mmCIF file of C-alpha atoms in Angstrom:
data_model
loop_
_atom_site.group_PDB
_atom_site.id
_atom_site.type_symbol
_atom_site.label_atom_id
_atom_site.label_comp_id
_atom_site.label_asym_id
_atom_site.label_seq_id
_atom_site.Cartn_x
_atom_site.Cartn_y
_atom_site.Cartn_z
ATOM 1 C CA UNK A 22 0.000 0.000 0.000
ATOM 2 C CA UNK A 23 1.432 3.376 -1.076
ATOM 3 C CA UNK A 24 0.708 6.078 1.458
ATOM 4 C CA UNK A 25 0.626 9.856 0.995
ATOM 5 C CA UNK A 26 0.396 11.923 4.118
ATOM 6 C CA UNK A 27 1.701 14.618 6.463
ATOM 7 C CA UNK A 28 4.294 14.366 9.193
ATOM 8 C CA UNK A 29 3.949 15.926 12.607
ATOM 9 C CA UNK A 30 6.527 15.094 15.281
ATOM 10 C CA UNK A 31 7.165 11.502 14.256
ATOM 11 C CA UNK A 32 10.637 10.002 14.501
ATOM 12 C CA UNK A 33 11.694 9.187 10.938
ATOM 13 C CA UNK A 34 13.206 5.929 12.158
ATOM 14 C CA UNK A 35 9.612 4.755 12.610
ATOM 15 C CA UNK A 36 8.345 5.840 9.174
ATOM 16 C CA UNK A 37 8.865 2.723 7.059
ATOM 17 C CA UNK A 38 5.632 2.399 5.019
ATOM 18 C CA UNK A 39 6.220 3.062 1.330
ATOM 19 C CA UNK A 40 4.855 6.442 0.333
ATOM 20 C CA UNK A 41 5.291 10.231 0.165
ATOM 21 C CA UNK A 42 5.240 12.372 3.297
ATOM 22 C CA UNK A 43 5.452 16.105 3.836
ATOM 23 C CA UNK A 44 6.893 17.998 6.811
ATOM 24 C CA UNK A 45 5.660 21.592 6.695
ATOM 25 C CA UNK A 46 7.310 22.923 9.885
ATOM 26 C CA UNK A 47 11.028 23.475 10.439
ATOM 27 C CA UNK A 48 10.548 23.074 14.188
ATOM 28 C CA UNK A 49 9.382 19.498 13.734
ATOM 29 C CA UNK A 50 12.321 18.593 11.453
ATOM 30 C CA UNK A 51 14.842 17.988 14.225
ATOM 31 C CA UNK A 52 17.897 15.801 14.313
ATOM 32 C CA UNK A 53 16.453 14.315 17.499
ATOM 33 C CA UNK A 54 13.718 12.886 15.272
ATOM 34 C CA UNK A 55 16.477 11.742 12.864
ATOM 35 C CA UNK A 56 15.937 14.379 10.156
ATOM 36 C CA UNK A 57 19.134 15.038 8.162
ATOM 37 C CA UNK A 58 18.816 18.851 8.627
ATOM 38 C CA UNK A 59 16.536 21.205 10.513
ATOM 39 C CA UNK A 60 14.438 22.125 7.471
ATOM 40 C CA UNK A 61 10.913 21.293 6.338
ATOM 41 C CA UNK A 62 10.661 19.105 3.285
ATOM 42 C CA UNK A 63 9.403 15.938 1.588
ATOM 43 C CA UNK A 64 10.158 12.360 2.623
ATOM 44 C CA UNK A 65 9.970 9.530 0.122
ATOM 45 C CA UNK A 66 9.970 5.964 1.462
ATOM 46 C CA UNK A 67 10.553 3.053 -0.930
ATOM 47 C CA UNK A 68 11.715 -0.554 -0.836
ATOM 48 C CA UNK A 69 15.445 -1.245 -1.081
ATOM 49 C CA UNK A 70 17.696 -4.232 -1.634
ATOM 50 C CA UNK A 71 17.702 -4.865 2.113
ATOM 51 C CA UNK A 72 14.561 -3.425 3.700
ATOM 52 C CA UNK A 73 13.636 0.188 3.136
ATOM 53 C CA UNK A 74 15.203 3.451 1.881
ATOM 54 C CA UNK A 75 14.343 7.059 2.723
ATOM 55 C CA UNK A 76 14.974 10.116 0.534
ATOM 56 C CA UNK A 77 14.451 13.567 2.091
ATOM 57 C CA UNK A 78 14.323 16.777 0.003
ATOM 58 C CA UNK A 79 14.327 20.167 1.754
ATOM 59 C CA UNK A 80 11.823 22.806 0.610
ATOM 60 C CA UNK A 81 13.957 25.952 0.739
ATOM 61 C CA UNK A 82 17.407 24.759 -0.420
ATOM 62 C CA UNK A 83 16.442 21.675 -2.461
ATOM 63 C CA UNK A 84 19.071 19.590 -0.737
ATOM 64 C CA UNK A 85 18.594 15.838 -1.153
ATOM 65 C CA UNK A 86 19.604 13.258 1.457
ATOM 66 C CA UNK A 87 19.394 9.458 1.294
ATOM 67 C CA UNK A 88 19.705 6.683 3.894
ATOM 68 C CA UNK A 89 18.771 3.015 4.118
ATOM 69 C CA UNK A 90 17.709 0.503 6.763
ATOM 70 C CA UNK A 91 19.111 -3.008 6.886
ATOM 71 C CA UNK A 92 19.436 -5.797 9.384
ATOM 72 C CA UNK A 93 21.592 -3.611 11.640
ATOM 73 C CA UNK A 94 19.270 -0.605 11.586
ATOM 74 C CA UNK A 95 19.450 2.759 9.852
ATOM 75 C CA UNK A 96 22.706 4.040 8.370
ATOM 76 C CA UNK A 97 23.765 7.721 8.290
ATOM 77 C CA UNK A 98 22.122 10.266 6.009
ATOM 78 C CA UNK A 99 24.222 11.108 2.938
ATOM 79 C CA UNK A 100 23.731 14.147 0.774
ATOM 80 C CA UNK A 101 23.473 13.235 -2.940
ATOM 81 C CA UNK A 102 22.434 16.426 -4.748
ATOM 82 C CA UNK A 103 25.884 17.271 -6.143
ATOM 83 C CA UNK A 104 27.712 18.280 -3.003
ATOM 84 C CA UNK A 105 31.533 18.342 -3.515
ATOM 85 C CA UNK A 106 30.984 18.352 -7.299
ATOM 86 C CA UNK A 107 31.950 21.136 -9.682
ATOM 87 C CA UNK A 108 29.332 22.647 -11.952
ATOM 88 C CA UNK A 109 29.859 22.853 -15.689
ATOM 89 C CA UNK A 110 29.879 26.627 -15.349
ATOM 90 C CA UNK A 111 32.871 26.501 -13.002
ATOM 91 C CA UNK A 112 33.833 26.295 -9.371
ATOM 92 C CA UNK A 113 36.685 25.816 -6.916
ATOM 93 C CA UNK A 114 38.331 22.479 -6.223
ATOM 94 C CA UNK A 115 39.726 22.536 -2.690
ATOM 95 C CA UNK A 116 41.315 19.076 -2.708
ATOM 96 C CA UNK A 117 43.543 16.943 -4.887
ATOM 97 C CA UNK A 118 42.457 15.731 -8.337
ATOM 98 C CA UNK A 119 43.570 12.257 -9.368
ATOM 99 C CA UNK A 120 43.258 10.951 -12.937
ATOM 100 C CA UNK A 121 43.698 7.215 -13.447
ATOM 101 C CA UNK A 122 43.975 6.638 -17.194
ATOM 102 C CA UNK A 123 46.591 5.477 -19.680
ATOM 103 C CA UNK A 124 46.499 8.854 -21.440
ATOM 104 C CA UNK A 125 45.827 11.302 -18.625
ATOM 105 C CA UNK A 126 45.698 15.032 -19.292
ATOM 106 C CA UNK A 127 43.839 18.288 -18.747
ATOM 107 C CA UNK A 128 43.184 20.452 -21.794
ATOM 108 C CA UNK A 129 41.925 24.025 -21.867
ATOM 109 C CA UNK A 130 39.870 25.439 -24.733
ATOM 110 C CA UNK A 131 38.807 28.922 -25.781
ATOM 111 C CA UNK A 132 35.875 29.464 -28.138
ATOM 112 C CA UNK A 133 35.951 25.764 -28.955
ATOM 113 C CA UNK A 134 39.636 25.733 -29.978
ATOM 114 C CA UNK A 135 42.493 24.061 -28.080
ATOM 115 C CA UNK A 136 44.350 26.643 -25.967
ATOM 116 C CA UNK A 137 46.596 24.794 -23.492
ATOM 117 C CA UNK A 138 47.447 21.246 -22.411
ATOM 118 C CA UNK A 139 49.148 19.481 -19.510
ATOM 119 C CA UNK A 140 49.468 15.720 -19.236
ATOM 120 C CA UNK A 141 51.163 12.647 -20.672
ATOM 121 C CA UNK A 142 52.415 12.730 -24.251
ATOM 122 C CA UNK A 143 50.350 9.668 -25.203
ATOM 123 C CA UNK A 144 48.898 6.470 -23.791
ATOM 124 C CA UNK A 145 52.261 4.679 -23.498
ATOM 125 C CA UNK A 146 54.674 7.519 -22.687
ATOM 126 C CA UNK A 147 55.834 8.631 -19.232
ATOM 127 C CA UNK A 148 56.828 12.076 -20.562
ATOM 128 C CA UNK A 149 54.899 14.983 -19.024
ATOM 129 C CA UNK A 150 54.070 17.812 -21.426
ATOM 130 C CA UNK A 151 53.034 21.431 -20.862
ATOM 131 C CA UNK A 152 51.874 23.003 -24.139
ATOM 132 C CA UNK A 153 50.530 26.328 -25.366
ATOM 133 C CA UNK A 154 48.696 25.797 -28.650
ATOM 134 C CA UNK A 155 48.444 29.504 -29.386
ATOM 135 C CA UNK A 156 52.188 30.167 -28.963
ATOM 136 C CA UNK A 157 53.274 26.769 -30.323
ATOM 137 C CA UNK A 158 55.432 26.393 -27.201
ATOM 138 C CA UNK A 159 55.908 23.250 -25.172
ATOM 139 C CA UNK A 160 58.061 21.869 -22.364
ATOM 140 C CA UNK A 161 58.523 18.129 -21.992
ATOM 141 C CA UNK A 162 59.830 16.373 -18.859
ATOM 142 C CA UNK A 163 61.641 13.390 -20.357
ATOM 143 C CA UNK A 164 63.618 10.522 -18.839
ATOM 144 C CA UNK A 165 67.061 12.072 -19.429
ATOM 145 C CA UNK A 166 66.357 15.766 -20.017
ATOM 146 C CA UNK A 167 63.932 18.663 -19.918
ATOM 147 C CA UNK A 168 63.135 19.588 -23.519
ATOM 148 C CA UNK A 169 61.673 22.822 -24.831
ATOM 149 C CA UNK A 170 61.250 24.081 -28.372
ATOM 150 C CA UNK A 171 61.823 27.732 -27.366
ATOM 151 C CA UNK A 172 64.552 29.764 -25.644
ATOM 152 C CA UNK A 173 64.515 29.930 -21.823
ATOM 153 C CA UNK A 174 64.993 33.286 -20.062
ATOM 154 C CA UNK A 175 65.705 34.339 -16.477
ATOM 155 C CA UNK A 176 64.528 37.925 -16.368
ATOM 156 C CA UNK A 177 65.882 39.508 -19.546
ATOM 157 C CA UNK A 178 68.790 37.067 -19.843
ATOM 158 C CA UNK A 179 68.606 34.103 -22.163
ATOM 159 C CA UNK A 180 69.680 30.839 -20.523
ATOM 160 C CA UNK A 181 69.084 28.325 -23.275
ATOM 161 C CA UNK A 182 70.858 29.297 -26.522
ATOM 162 C CA UNK A 183 68.848 27.096 -28.843
ATOM 163 C CA UNK A 184 70.151 27.430 -32.392
ATOM 164 C CA UNK A 185 72.995 29.814 -31.419
ATOM 165 C CA UNK A 186 76.676 29.197 -32.128
ATOM 166 C CA UNK A 187 77.928 31.467 -29.334
ATOM 167 C CA UNK A 188 76.971 32.386 -25.782
ATOM 168 C CA UNK A 189 75.720 35.968 -25.616
ATOM 169 C CA UNK A 190 76.505 38.598 -22.998
ATOM 170 C CA UNK A 191 73.852 40.868 -21.507
ATOM 171 C CA UNK A 192 72.997 44.306 -22.809
ATOM 172 C CA UNK A 193 75.727 46.057 -20.792
ATOM 173 C CA UNK A 194 78.406 44.106 -22.680
ATOM 174 C CA UNK A 195 79.297 41.888 -19.738
ATOM 175 C CA UNK A 196 79.090 38.121 -19.617
ATOM 176 C CA UNK A 197 80.850 34.973 -18.533
ATOM 177 C CA UNK A 198 80.748 31.446 -17.196
ATOM 178 C CA UNK A 199 80.823 30.537 -13.487
ATOM 179 C CA UNK A 200 81.692 27.071 -12.132
ATOM 180 C CA UNK A 201 81.071 26.590 -8.405
ATOM 181 C CA UNK A 202 83.250 24.089 -6.505
ATOM 182 C CA UNK A 203 81.652 23.794 -3.024
ATOM 183 C CA UNK A 204 84.171 21.256 -1.705
ATOM 184 C CA UNK A 205 86.957 23.815 -2.261
ATOM 185 C CA UNK A 206 84.997 26.910 -1.207
ATOM 186 C CA UNK A 207 85.802 28.593 -4.493
ATOM 187 C CA UNK A 208 84.491 29.153 -7.971
ATOM 188 C CA UNK A 209 86.099 29.402 -11.397
ATOM 189 C CA UNK A 210 84.990 32.344 -13.537
ATOM 190 C CA UNK A 211 85.550 33.103 -17.186
ATOM 191 C CA UNK A 212 84.587 36.722 -17.790
ATOM 192 C CA UNK A 213 84.673 39.364 -20.491
ATOM 193 C CA UNK A 214 85.131 43.017 -19.578
ATOM 194 C CA UNK A 215 84.957 45.362 -22.565
ATOM 195 C CA UNK A 216 87.589 43.881 -24.897
ATOM 196 C CA UNK A 217 89.462 41.890 -22.249
ATOM 197 C CA UNK A 218 89.164 38.251 -21.276
ATOM 198 C CA UNK A 219 89.795 37.079 -17.693
ATOM 199 C CA UNK A 220 90.181 33.696 -16.000
ATOM 200 C CA UNK A 221 89.552 34.026 -12.234
ATOM 201 C CA UNK A 222 89.621 31.700 -9.222
ATOM 202 C CA UNK A 223 87.642 33.323 -6.390
ATOM 203 C CA UNK A 224 87.064 32.329 -2.746
ATOM 204 C CA UNK A 225 83.315 32.001 -2.134
ATOM 205 C CA UNK A 226 83.530 32.947 1.551
ATOM 206 C CA UNK A 227 85.804 36.000 1.499
ATOM 207 C CA UNK A 228 85.289 37.026 -2.121
ATOM 208 C CA UNK A 229 89.067 37.327 -2.553
ATOM 209 C CA UNK A 230 90.646 36.265 -5.829
ATOM 210 C CA UNK A 231 93.287 33.535 -5.646
ATOM 211 C CA UNK A 232 94.531 34.483 -9.095
ATOM 212 C CA UNK A 233 93.446 36.469 -12.141
ATOM 213 C CA UNK A 234 94.754 35.885 -15.644
ATOM 214 C CA UNK A 235 93.793 38.695 -18.038
ATOM 215 C CA UNK A 236 94.491 38.920 -21.740
ATOM 216 C CA UNK A 237 95.573 42.308 -23.137
ATOM 217 C CA UNK A 238 93.371 44.333 -25.428
ATOM 218 C CA UNK A 239 94.837 43.105 -28.673
ATOM 219 C CA UNK A 240 94.368 40.290 -31.095
ATOM 220 C CA UNK A 241 96.640 37.271 -31.293
ATOM 221 C CA UNK A 242 97.062 33.588 -30.564
ATOM 222 C CA UNK A 243 97.535 32.205 -27.057
ATOM 223 C CA UNK A 244 100.349 29.649 -26.725
ATOM 224 C CA UNK A 245 100.720 26.965 -24.080
ATOM 225 C CA UNK A 246 103.960 25.957 -22.380
ATOM 226 C CA UNK A 247 103.751 22.708 -24.347
ATOM 227 C CA UNK A 248 104.036 24.763 -27.548
ATOM 228 C CA UNK A 249 107.616 25.734 -26.587
ATOM 229 C CA UNK A 250 109.718 22.615 -27.232
ATOM 230 C CA UNK A 251 113.300 21.661 -26.406
ATOM 231 C CA UNK A 252 115.229 18.754 -27.880
ATOM 232 C CA UNK A 253 118.823 17.550 -27.456
ATOM 233 C CA UNK A 254 120.416 15.245 -30.012
ATOM 234 C CA UNK A 255 124.133 14.584 -29.586
ATOM 235 C CA UNK A 256 125.884 17.958 -29.656
ATOM 236 C CA UNK A 257 122.751 19.649 -31.035
ATOM 237 C CA UNK A 258 120.212 21.546 -28.935
ATOM 238 C CA UNK A 259 116.981 22.545 -30.675
ATOM 239 C CA UNK A 260 114.407 25.060 -29.433
ATOM 240 C CA UNK A 261 111.174 25.565 -31.340
ATOM 241 C CA UNK A 262 108.676 28.381 -30.662
ATOM 242 C CA UNK A 263 104.950 28.650 -31.469
ATOM 243 C CA UNK A 264 105.434 31.507 -33.930
ATOM 244 C CA UNK A 265 107.621 29.258 -36.113
ATOM 245 C CA UNK A 266 111.032 30.452 -34.898
ATOM 246 C CA UNK A 267 113.708 27.776 -34.348
ATOM 247 C CA UNK A 268 117.090 28.161 -32.652
ATOM 248 C CA UNK A 269 119.740 25.454 -32.915
ATOM 249 C CA UNK A 270 123.165 25.263 -31.328
ATOM 250 C CA UNK A 271 125.939 22.848 -32.229
ATOM 251 C CA UNK A 272 129.584 22.368 -31.262
ATOM 252 C CA UNK A 273 132.534 20.349 -32.535
ATOM 253 C CA UNK A 274 135.418 19.496 -30.174
ATOM 254 C CA UNK A 275 138.934 19.043 -31.597
ATOM 255 C CA UNK A 276 142.632 19.636 -30.865
ATOM 256 C CA UNK A 277 144.342 22.437 -32.770
ATOM 257 C CA UNK A 278 142.762 24.115 -35.730
ATOM 258 C CA UNK A 279 145.004 23.407 -38.692
ATOM 259 C CA UNK A 280 148.733 23.718 -39.272
ATOM 260 C CA UNK A 281 149.980 27.314 -39.109
ATOM 261 C CA UNK A 282 149.145 29.304 -42.190
ATOM 262 C CA UNK A 283 146.838 26.609 -43.472
ATOM 263 C CA UNK A 284 143.070 26.222 -43.727
ATOM 264 C CA UNK A 285 140.850 23.237 -43.222
ATOM 265 C CA UNK A 286 139.215 23.373 -46.541
ATOM 266 C CA UNK A 287 135.436 23.415 -46.949
ATOM 267 C CA UNK A 288 133.582 21.521 -44.201
ATOM 268 C CA UNK A 289 129.888 20.656 -43.827
ATOM 269 C CA UNK A 290 127.450 19.286 -41.269
ATOM 270 C CA UNK A 291 123.692 18.712 -41.308
ATOM 271 C CA UNK A 292 121.419 20.363 -38.777
ATOM 272 C CA UNK A 293 119.575 17.966 -36.455
ATOM 273 C CA UNK A 294 116.275 19.488 -37.652
ATOM 274 C CA UNK A 295 116.174 21.168 -41.041
ATOM 275 C CA UNK A 296 115.134 24.821 -41.285
ATOM 276 C CA UNK A 297 112.547 25.898 -43.844
ATOM 277 C CA UNK A 298 115.222 28.085 -45.444
ATOM 278 C CA UNK A 299 118.831 29.050 -44.822
ATOM 279 C CA UNK A 300 119.140 30.326 -41.221
ATOM 280 C CA UNK A 301 121.306 33.104 -39.852
ATOM 281 C CA UNK A 302 124.412 31.349 -38.424
ATOM 282 C CA UNK A 303 126.937 32.731 -35.926
ATOM 283 C CA UNK A 304 130.151 30.786 -35.212
ATOM 284 C CA UNK A 305 133.115 31.142 -32.859
ATOM 285 C CA UNK A 306 136.055 29.181 -31.471
ATOM 286 C CA UNK A 307 136.191 28.528 -27.714
ATOM 287 C CA UNK A 308 139.693 27.583 -26.458
ATOM 288 C CA UNK A 309 139.959 25.283 -23.483
ATOM 289 C CA UNK A 310 143.107 27.021 -22.188
ATOM 290 C CA UNK A 311 142.849 30.722 -21.466
ATOM 291 C CA UNK A 312 146.519 31.058 -22.484
ATOM 292 C CA UNK A 313 145.882 29.822 -25.996
ATOM 293 C CA UNK A 314 146.840 32.104 -28.803
ATOM 294 C CA UNK A 315 143.683 33.276 -30.516
ATOM 295 C CA UNK A 316 144.991 32.798 -33.994
ATOM 296 C CA UNK A 317 142.151 30.746 -35.473
ATOM 297 C CA UNK A 318 139.032 31.821 -37.309
ATOM 298 C CA UNK A 319 135.881 30.068 -38.487
ATOM 299 C CA UNK A 320 133.951 31.336 -41.483
ATOM 300 C CA UNK A 321 130.383 30.330 -42.388
ATOM 301 C CA UNK A 322 129.400 30.486 -46.045
ATOM 302 C CA UNK A 323 125.767 31.554 -46.208
ATOM 303 C CA UNK A 324 125.431 31.301 -49.957
ATOM 304 C CA UNK A 325 126.707 27.745 -50.054
ATOM 305 C CA UNK A 326 124.609 26.680 -47.033
ATOM 306 C CA UNK A 327 120.888 25.834 -47.032
ATOM 307 C CA UNK A 328 118.154 24.991 -44.545
ATOM 308 C CA UNK A 329 119.476 21.484 -43.966
ATOM 309 C CA UNK A 330 123.256 21.957 -44.175
ATOM 310 C CA UNK A 331 125.854 24.423 -42.864
ATOM 311 C CA UNK A 332 129.044 25.069 -44.890
ATOM 312 C CA UNK A 333 132.071 26.506 -43.045
ATOM 313 C CA UNK A 334 135.889 26.761 -43.119
ATOM 314 C CA UNK A 335 138.619 26.977 -40.423
ATOM 315 C CA UNK A 336 141.932 28.878 -40.747
ATOM 316 C CA UNK A 337 144.989 29.480 -38.539
ATOM 317 C CA UNK A 338 147.252 32.504 -38.880
ATOM 318 C CA UNK A 339 150.381 32.579 -36.700
ATOM 319 C CA UNK A 340 150.284 30.153 -33.758
ATOM 320 C CA UNK A 341 151.486 26.593 -34.210
ATOM 321 C CA UNK A 342 149.228 24.842 -31.741
ATOM 322 C CA UNK A 343 146.219 26.036 -29.715
ATOM 323 C CA UNK A 344 145.354 22.812 -27.892
ATOM 324 C CA UNK A 345 141.808 21.612 -27.191
ATOM 325 C CA UNK A 346 138.976 23.760 -28.431
ATOM 326 C CA UNK A 347 135.300 23.764 -29.376
ATOM 327 C CA UNK A 348 133.911 25.251 -32.553
ATOM 328 C CA UNK A 349 130.435 26.582 -31.704
ATOM 329 C CA UNK A 350 127.543 27.370 -34.035
ATOM 330 C CA UNK A 351 124.337 29.302 -33.300
ATOM 331 C CA UNK A 352 121.600 29.276 -35.962
ATOM 332 C CA UNK A 353 118.346 31.271 -35.939
ATOM 333 C CA UNK A 354 115.692 30.471 -38.512
ATOM 334 C CA UNK A 355 112.230 29.001 -38.896
ATOM 335 C CA UNK A 356 110.748 25.531 -38.529
ATOM 336 C CA UNK A 357 107.417 26.483 -40.098
#
C-alpha cells in the first residue's frame, strides 16, 4: 500500500511504510527525530535491496539526502544532490584531483579551440608535457632531459641558446661562465670586460681572488707551455717556438785548428732538424786554455749553405798549436 500523508513530530526511524510524506514545519524537522537537517521538506519511502530506503528533500534549499535501513538498523544520512561536485559553469576544487587513465591530461579550450594542455604525451609515454597551442610552445619532462622548443629566459637574460653558435653577454656588454666548486669553497669564472678576457679563481667565503689571468686588449694567438719545445740530439740543442722560430746550437770538439798558415778546406754538417730556409748562423772558437793564442778563425758560407746543411771553413794565422777547443755554431731560422 502506497501512502501519501503529512508528518507531525514523528521520529523518521519509525516511518517505514512506502509512500510520500510532507513535513511543513522546520521546528518538527529535528535531528532528534532523525531528520538530516533542521528544514521542512518531503520524505519519500521506498523498498530497497535490504529493507527500506528514505529520501528527504528540503523545501527551501532543495538539498537531497538518502539513507537506508538493513538488518543492523538505519545508516547515516548522505547528501546526494551534487555536493563536492563542480558545476559545468565553473567552481573551486579545494582538494587533490587524481586521474587514473593510460592517457591522462587536462586540456583548456577557448571558443571551442584548443588553448593549453598538460598531461602525458600519449597512452604509453611517461613524458609529461606542458603546451601552449596559441604560442606553439611546449616543455617536456623526459627521462634524461627537460626539452623545450623555445629559448629559456631568467629575467631579460637568455639561458638556453637554442640554435645559437655562441653564448651571448647581456645588454651592458658583460658576460661569462661561473663554475662553483663547493668542496673547495671557491668558484672558477671566465669573464669578459669590454675587450678583455679574464680567467679568475675566487674564494666564495671572502670574495678574494686567488689568481686572475687577463688577456691584453689586442688580437693574437695564445700559446701553451707545451708549444715551446726543447730537444737535445748529440751535440745539437733545438728550441722551437709557437710563432715558427727555431734556434739550434751545435759544437765540434777538436785539438788544434790546422797547421799554421793553413786552412781546413770546406767543411759541412747537417742540422739535427732542417730549417725551412737558410738560417742566420753565428760561429766562434772557444779555447779550453785561457793562455791559448787566438789565432784561429771560423767562417760560415751563407750562400753555399741551405736549410738542412751548414758550410764553413777553419783557418789558422800565426800560432802553431792552440790545444783543445770547441767550434760553436748558433743558428736562428724558422721551422714552419
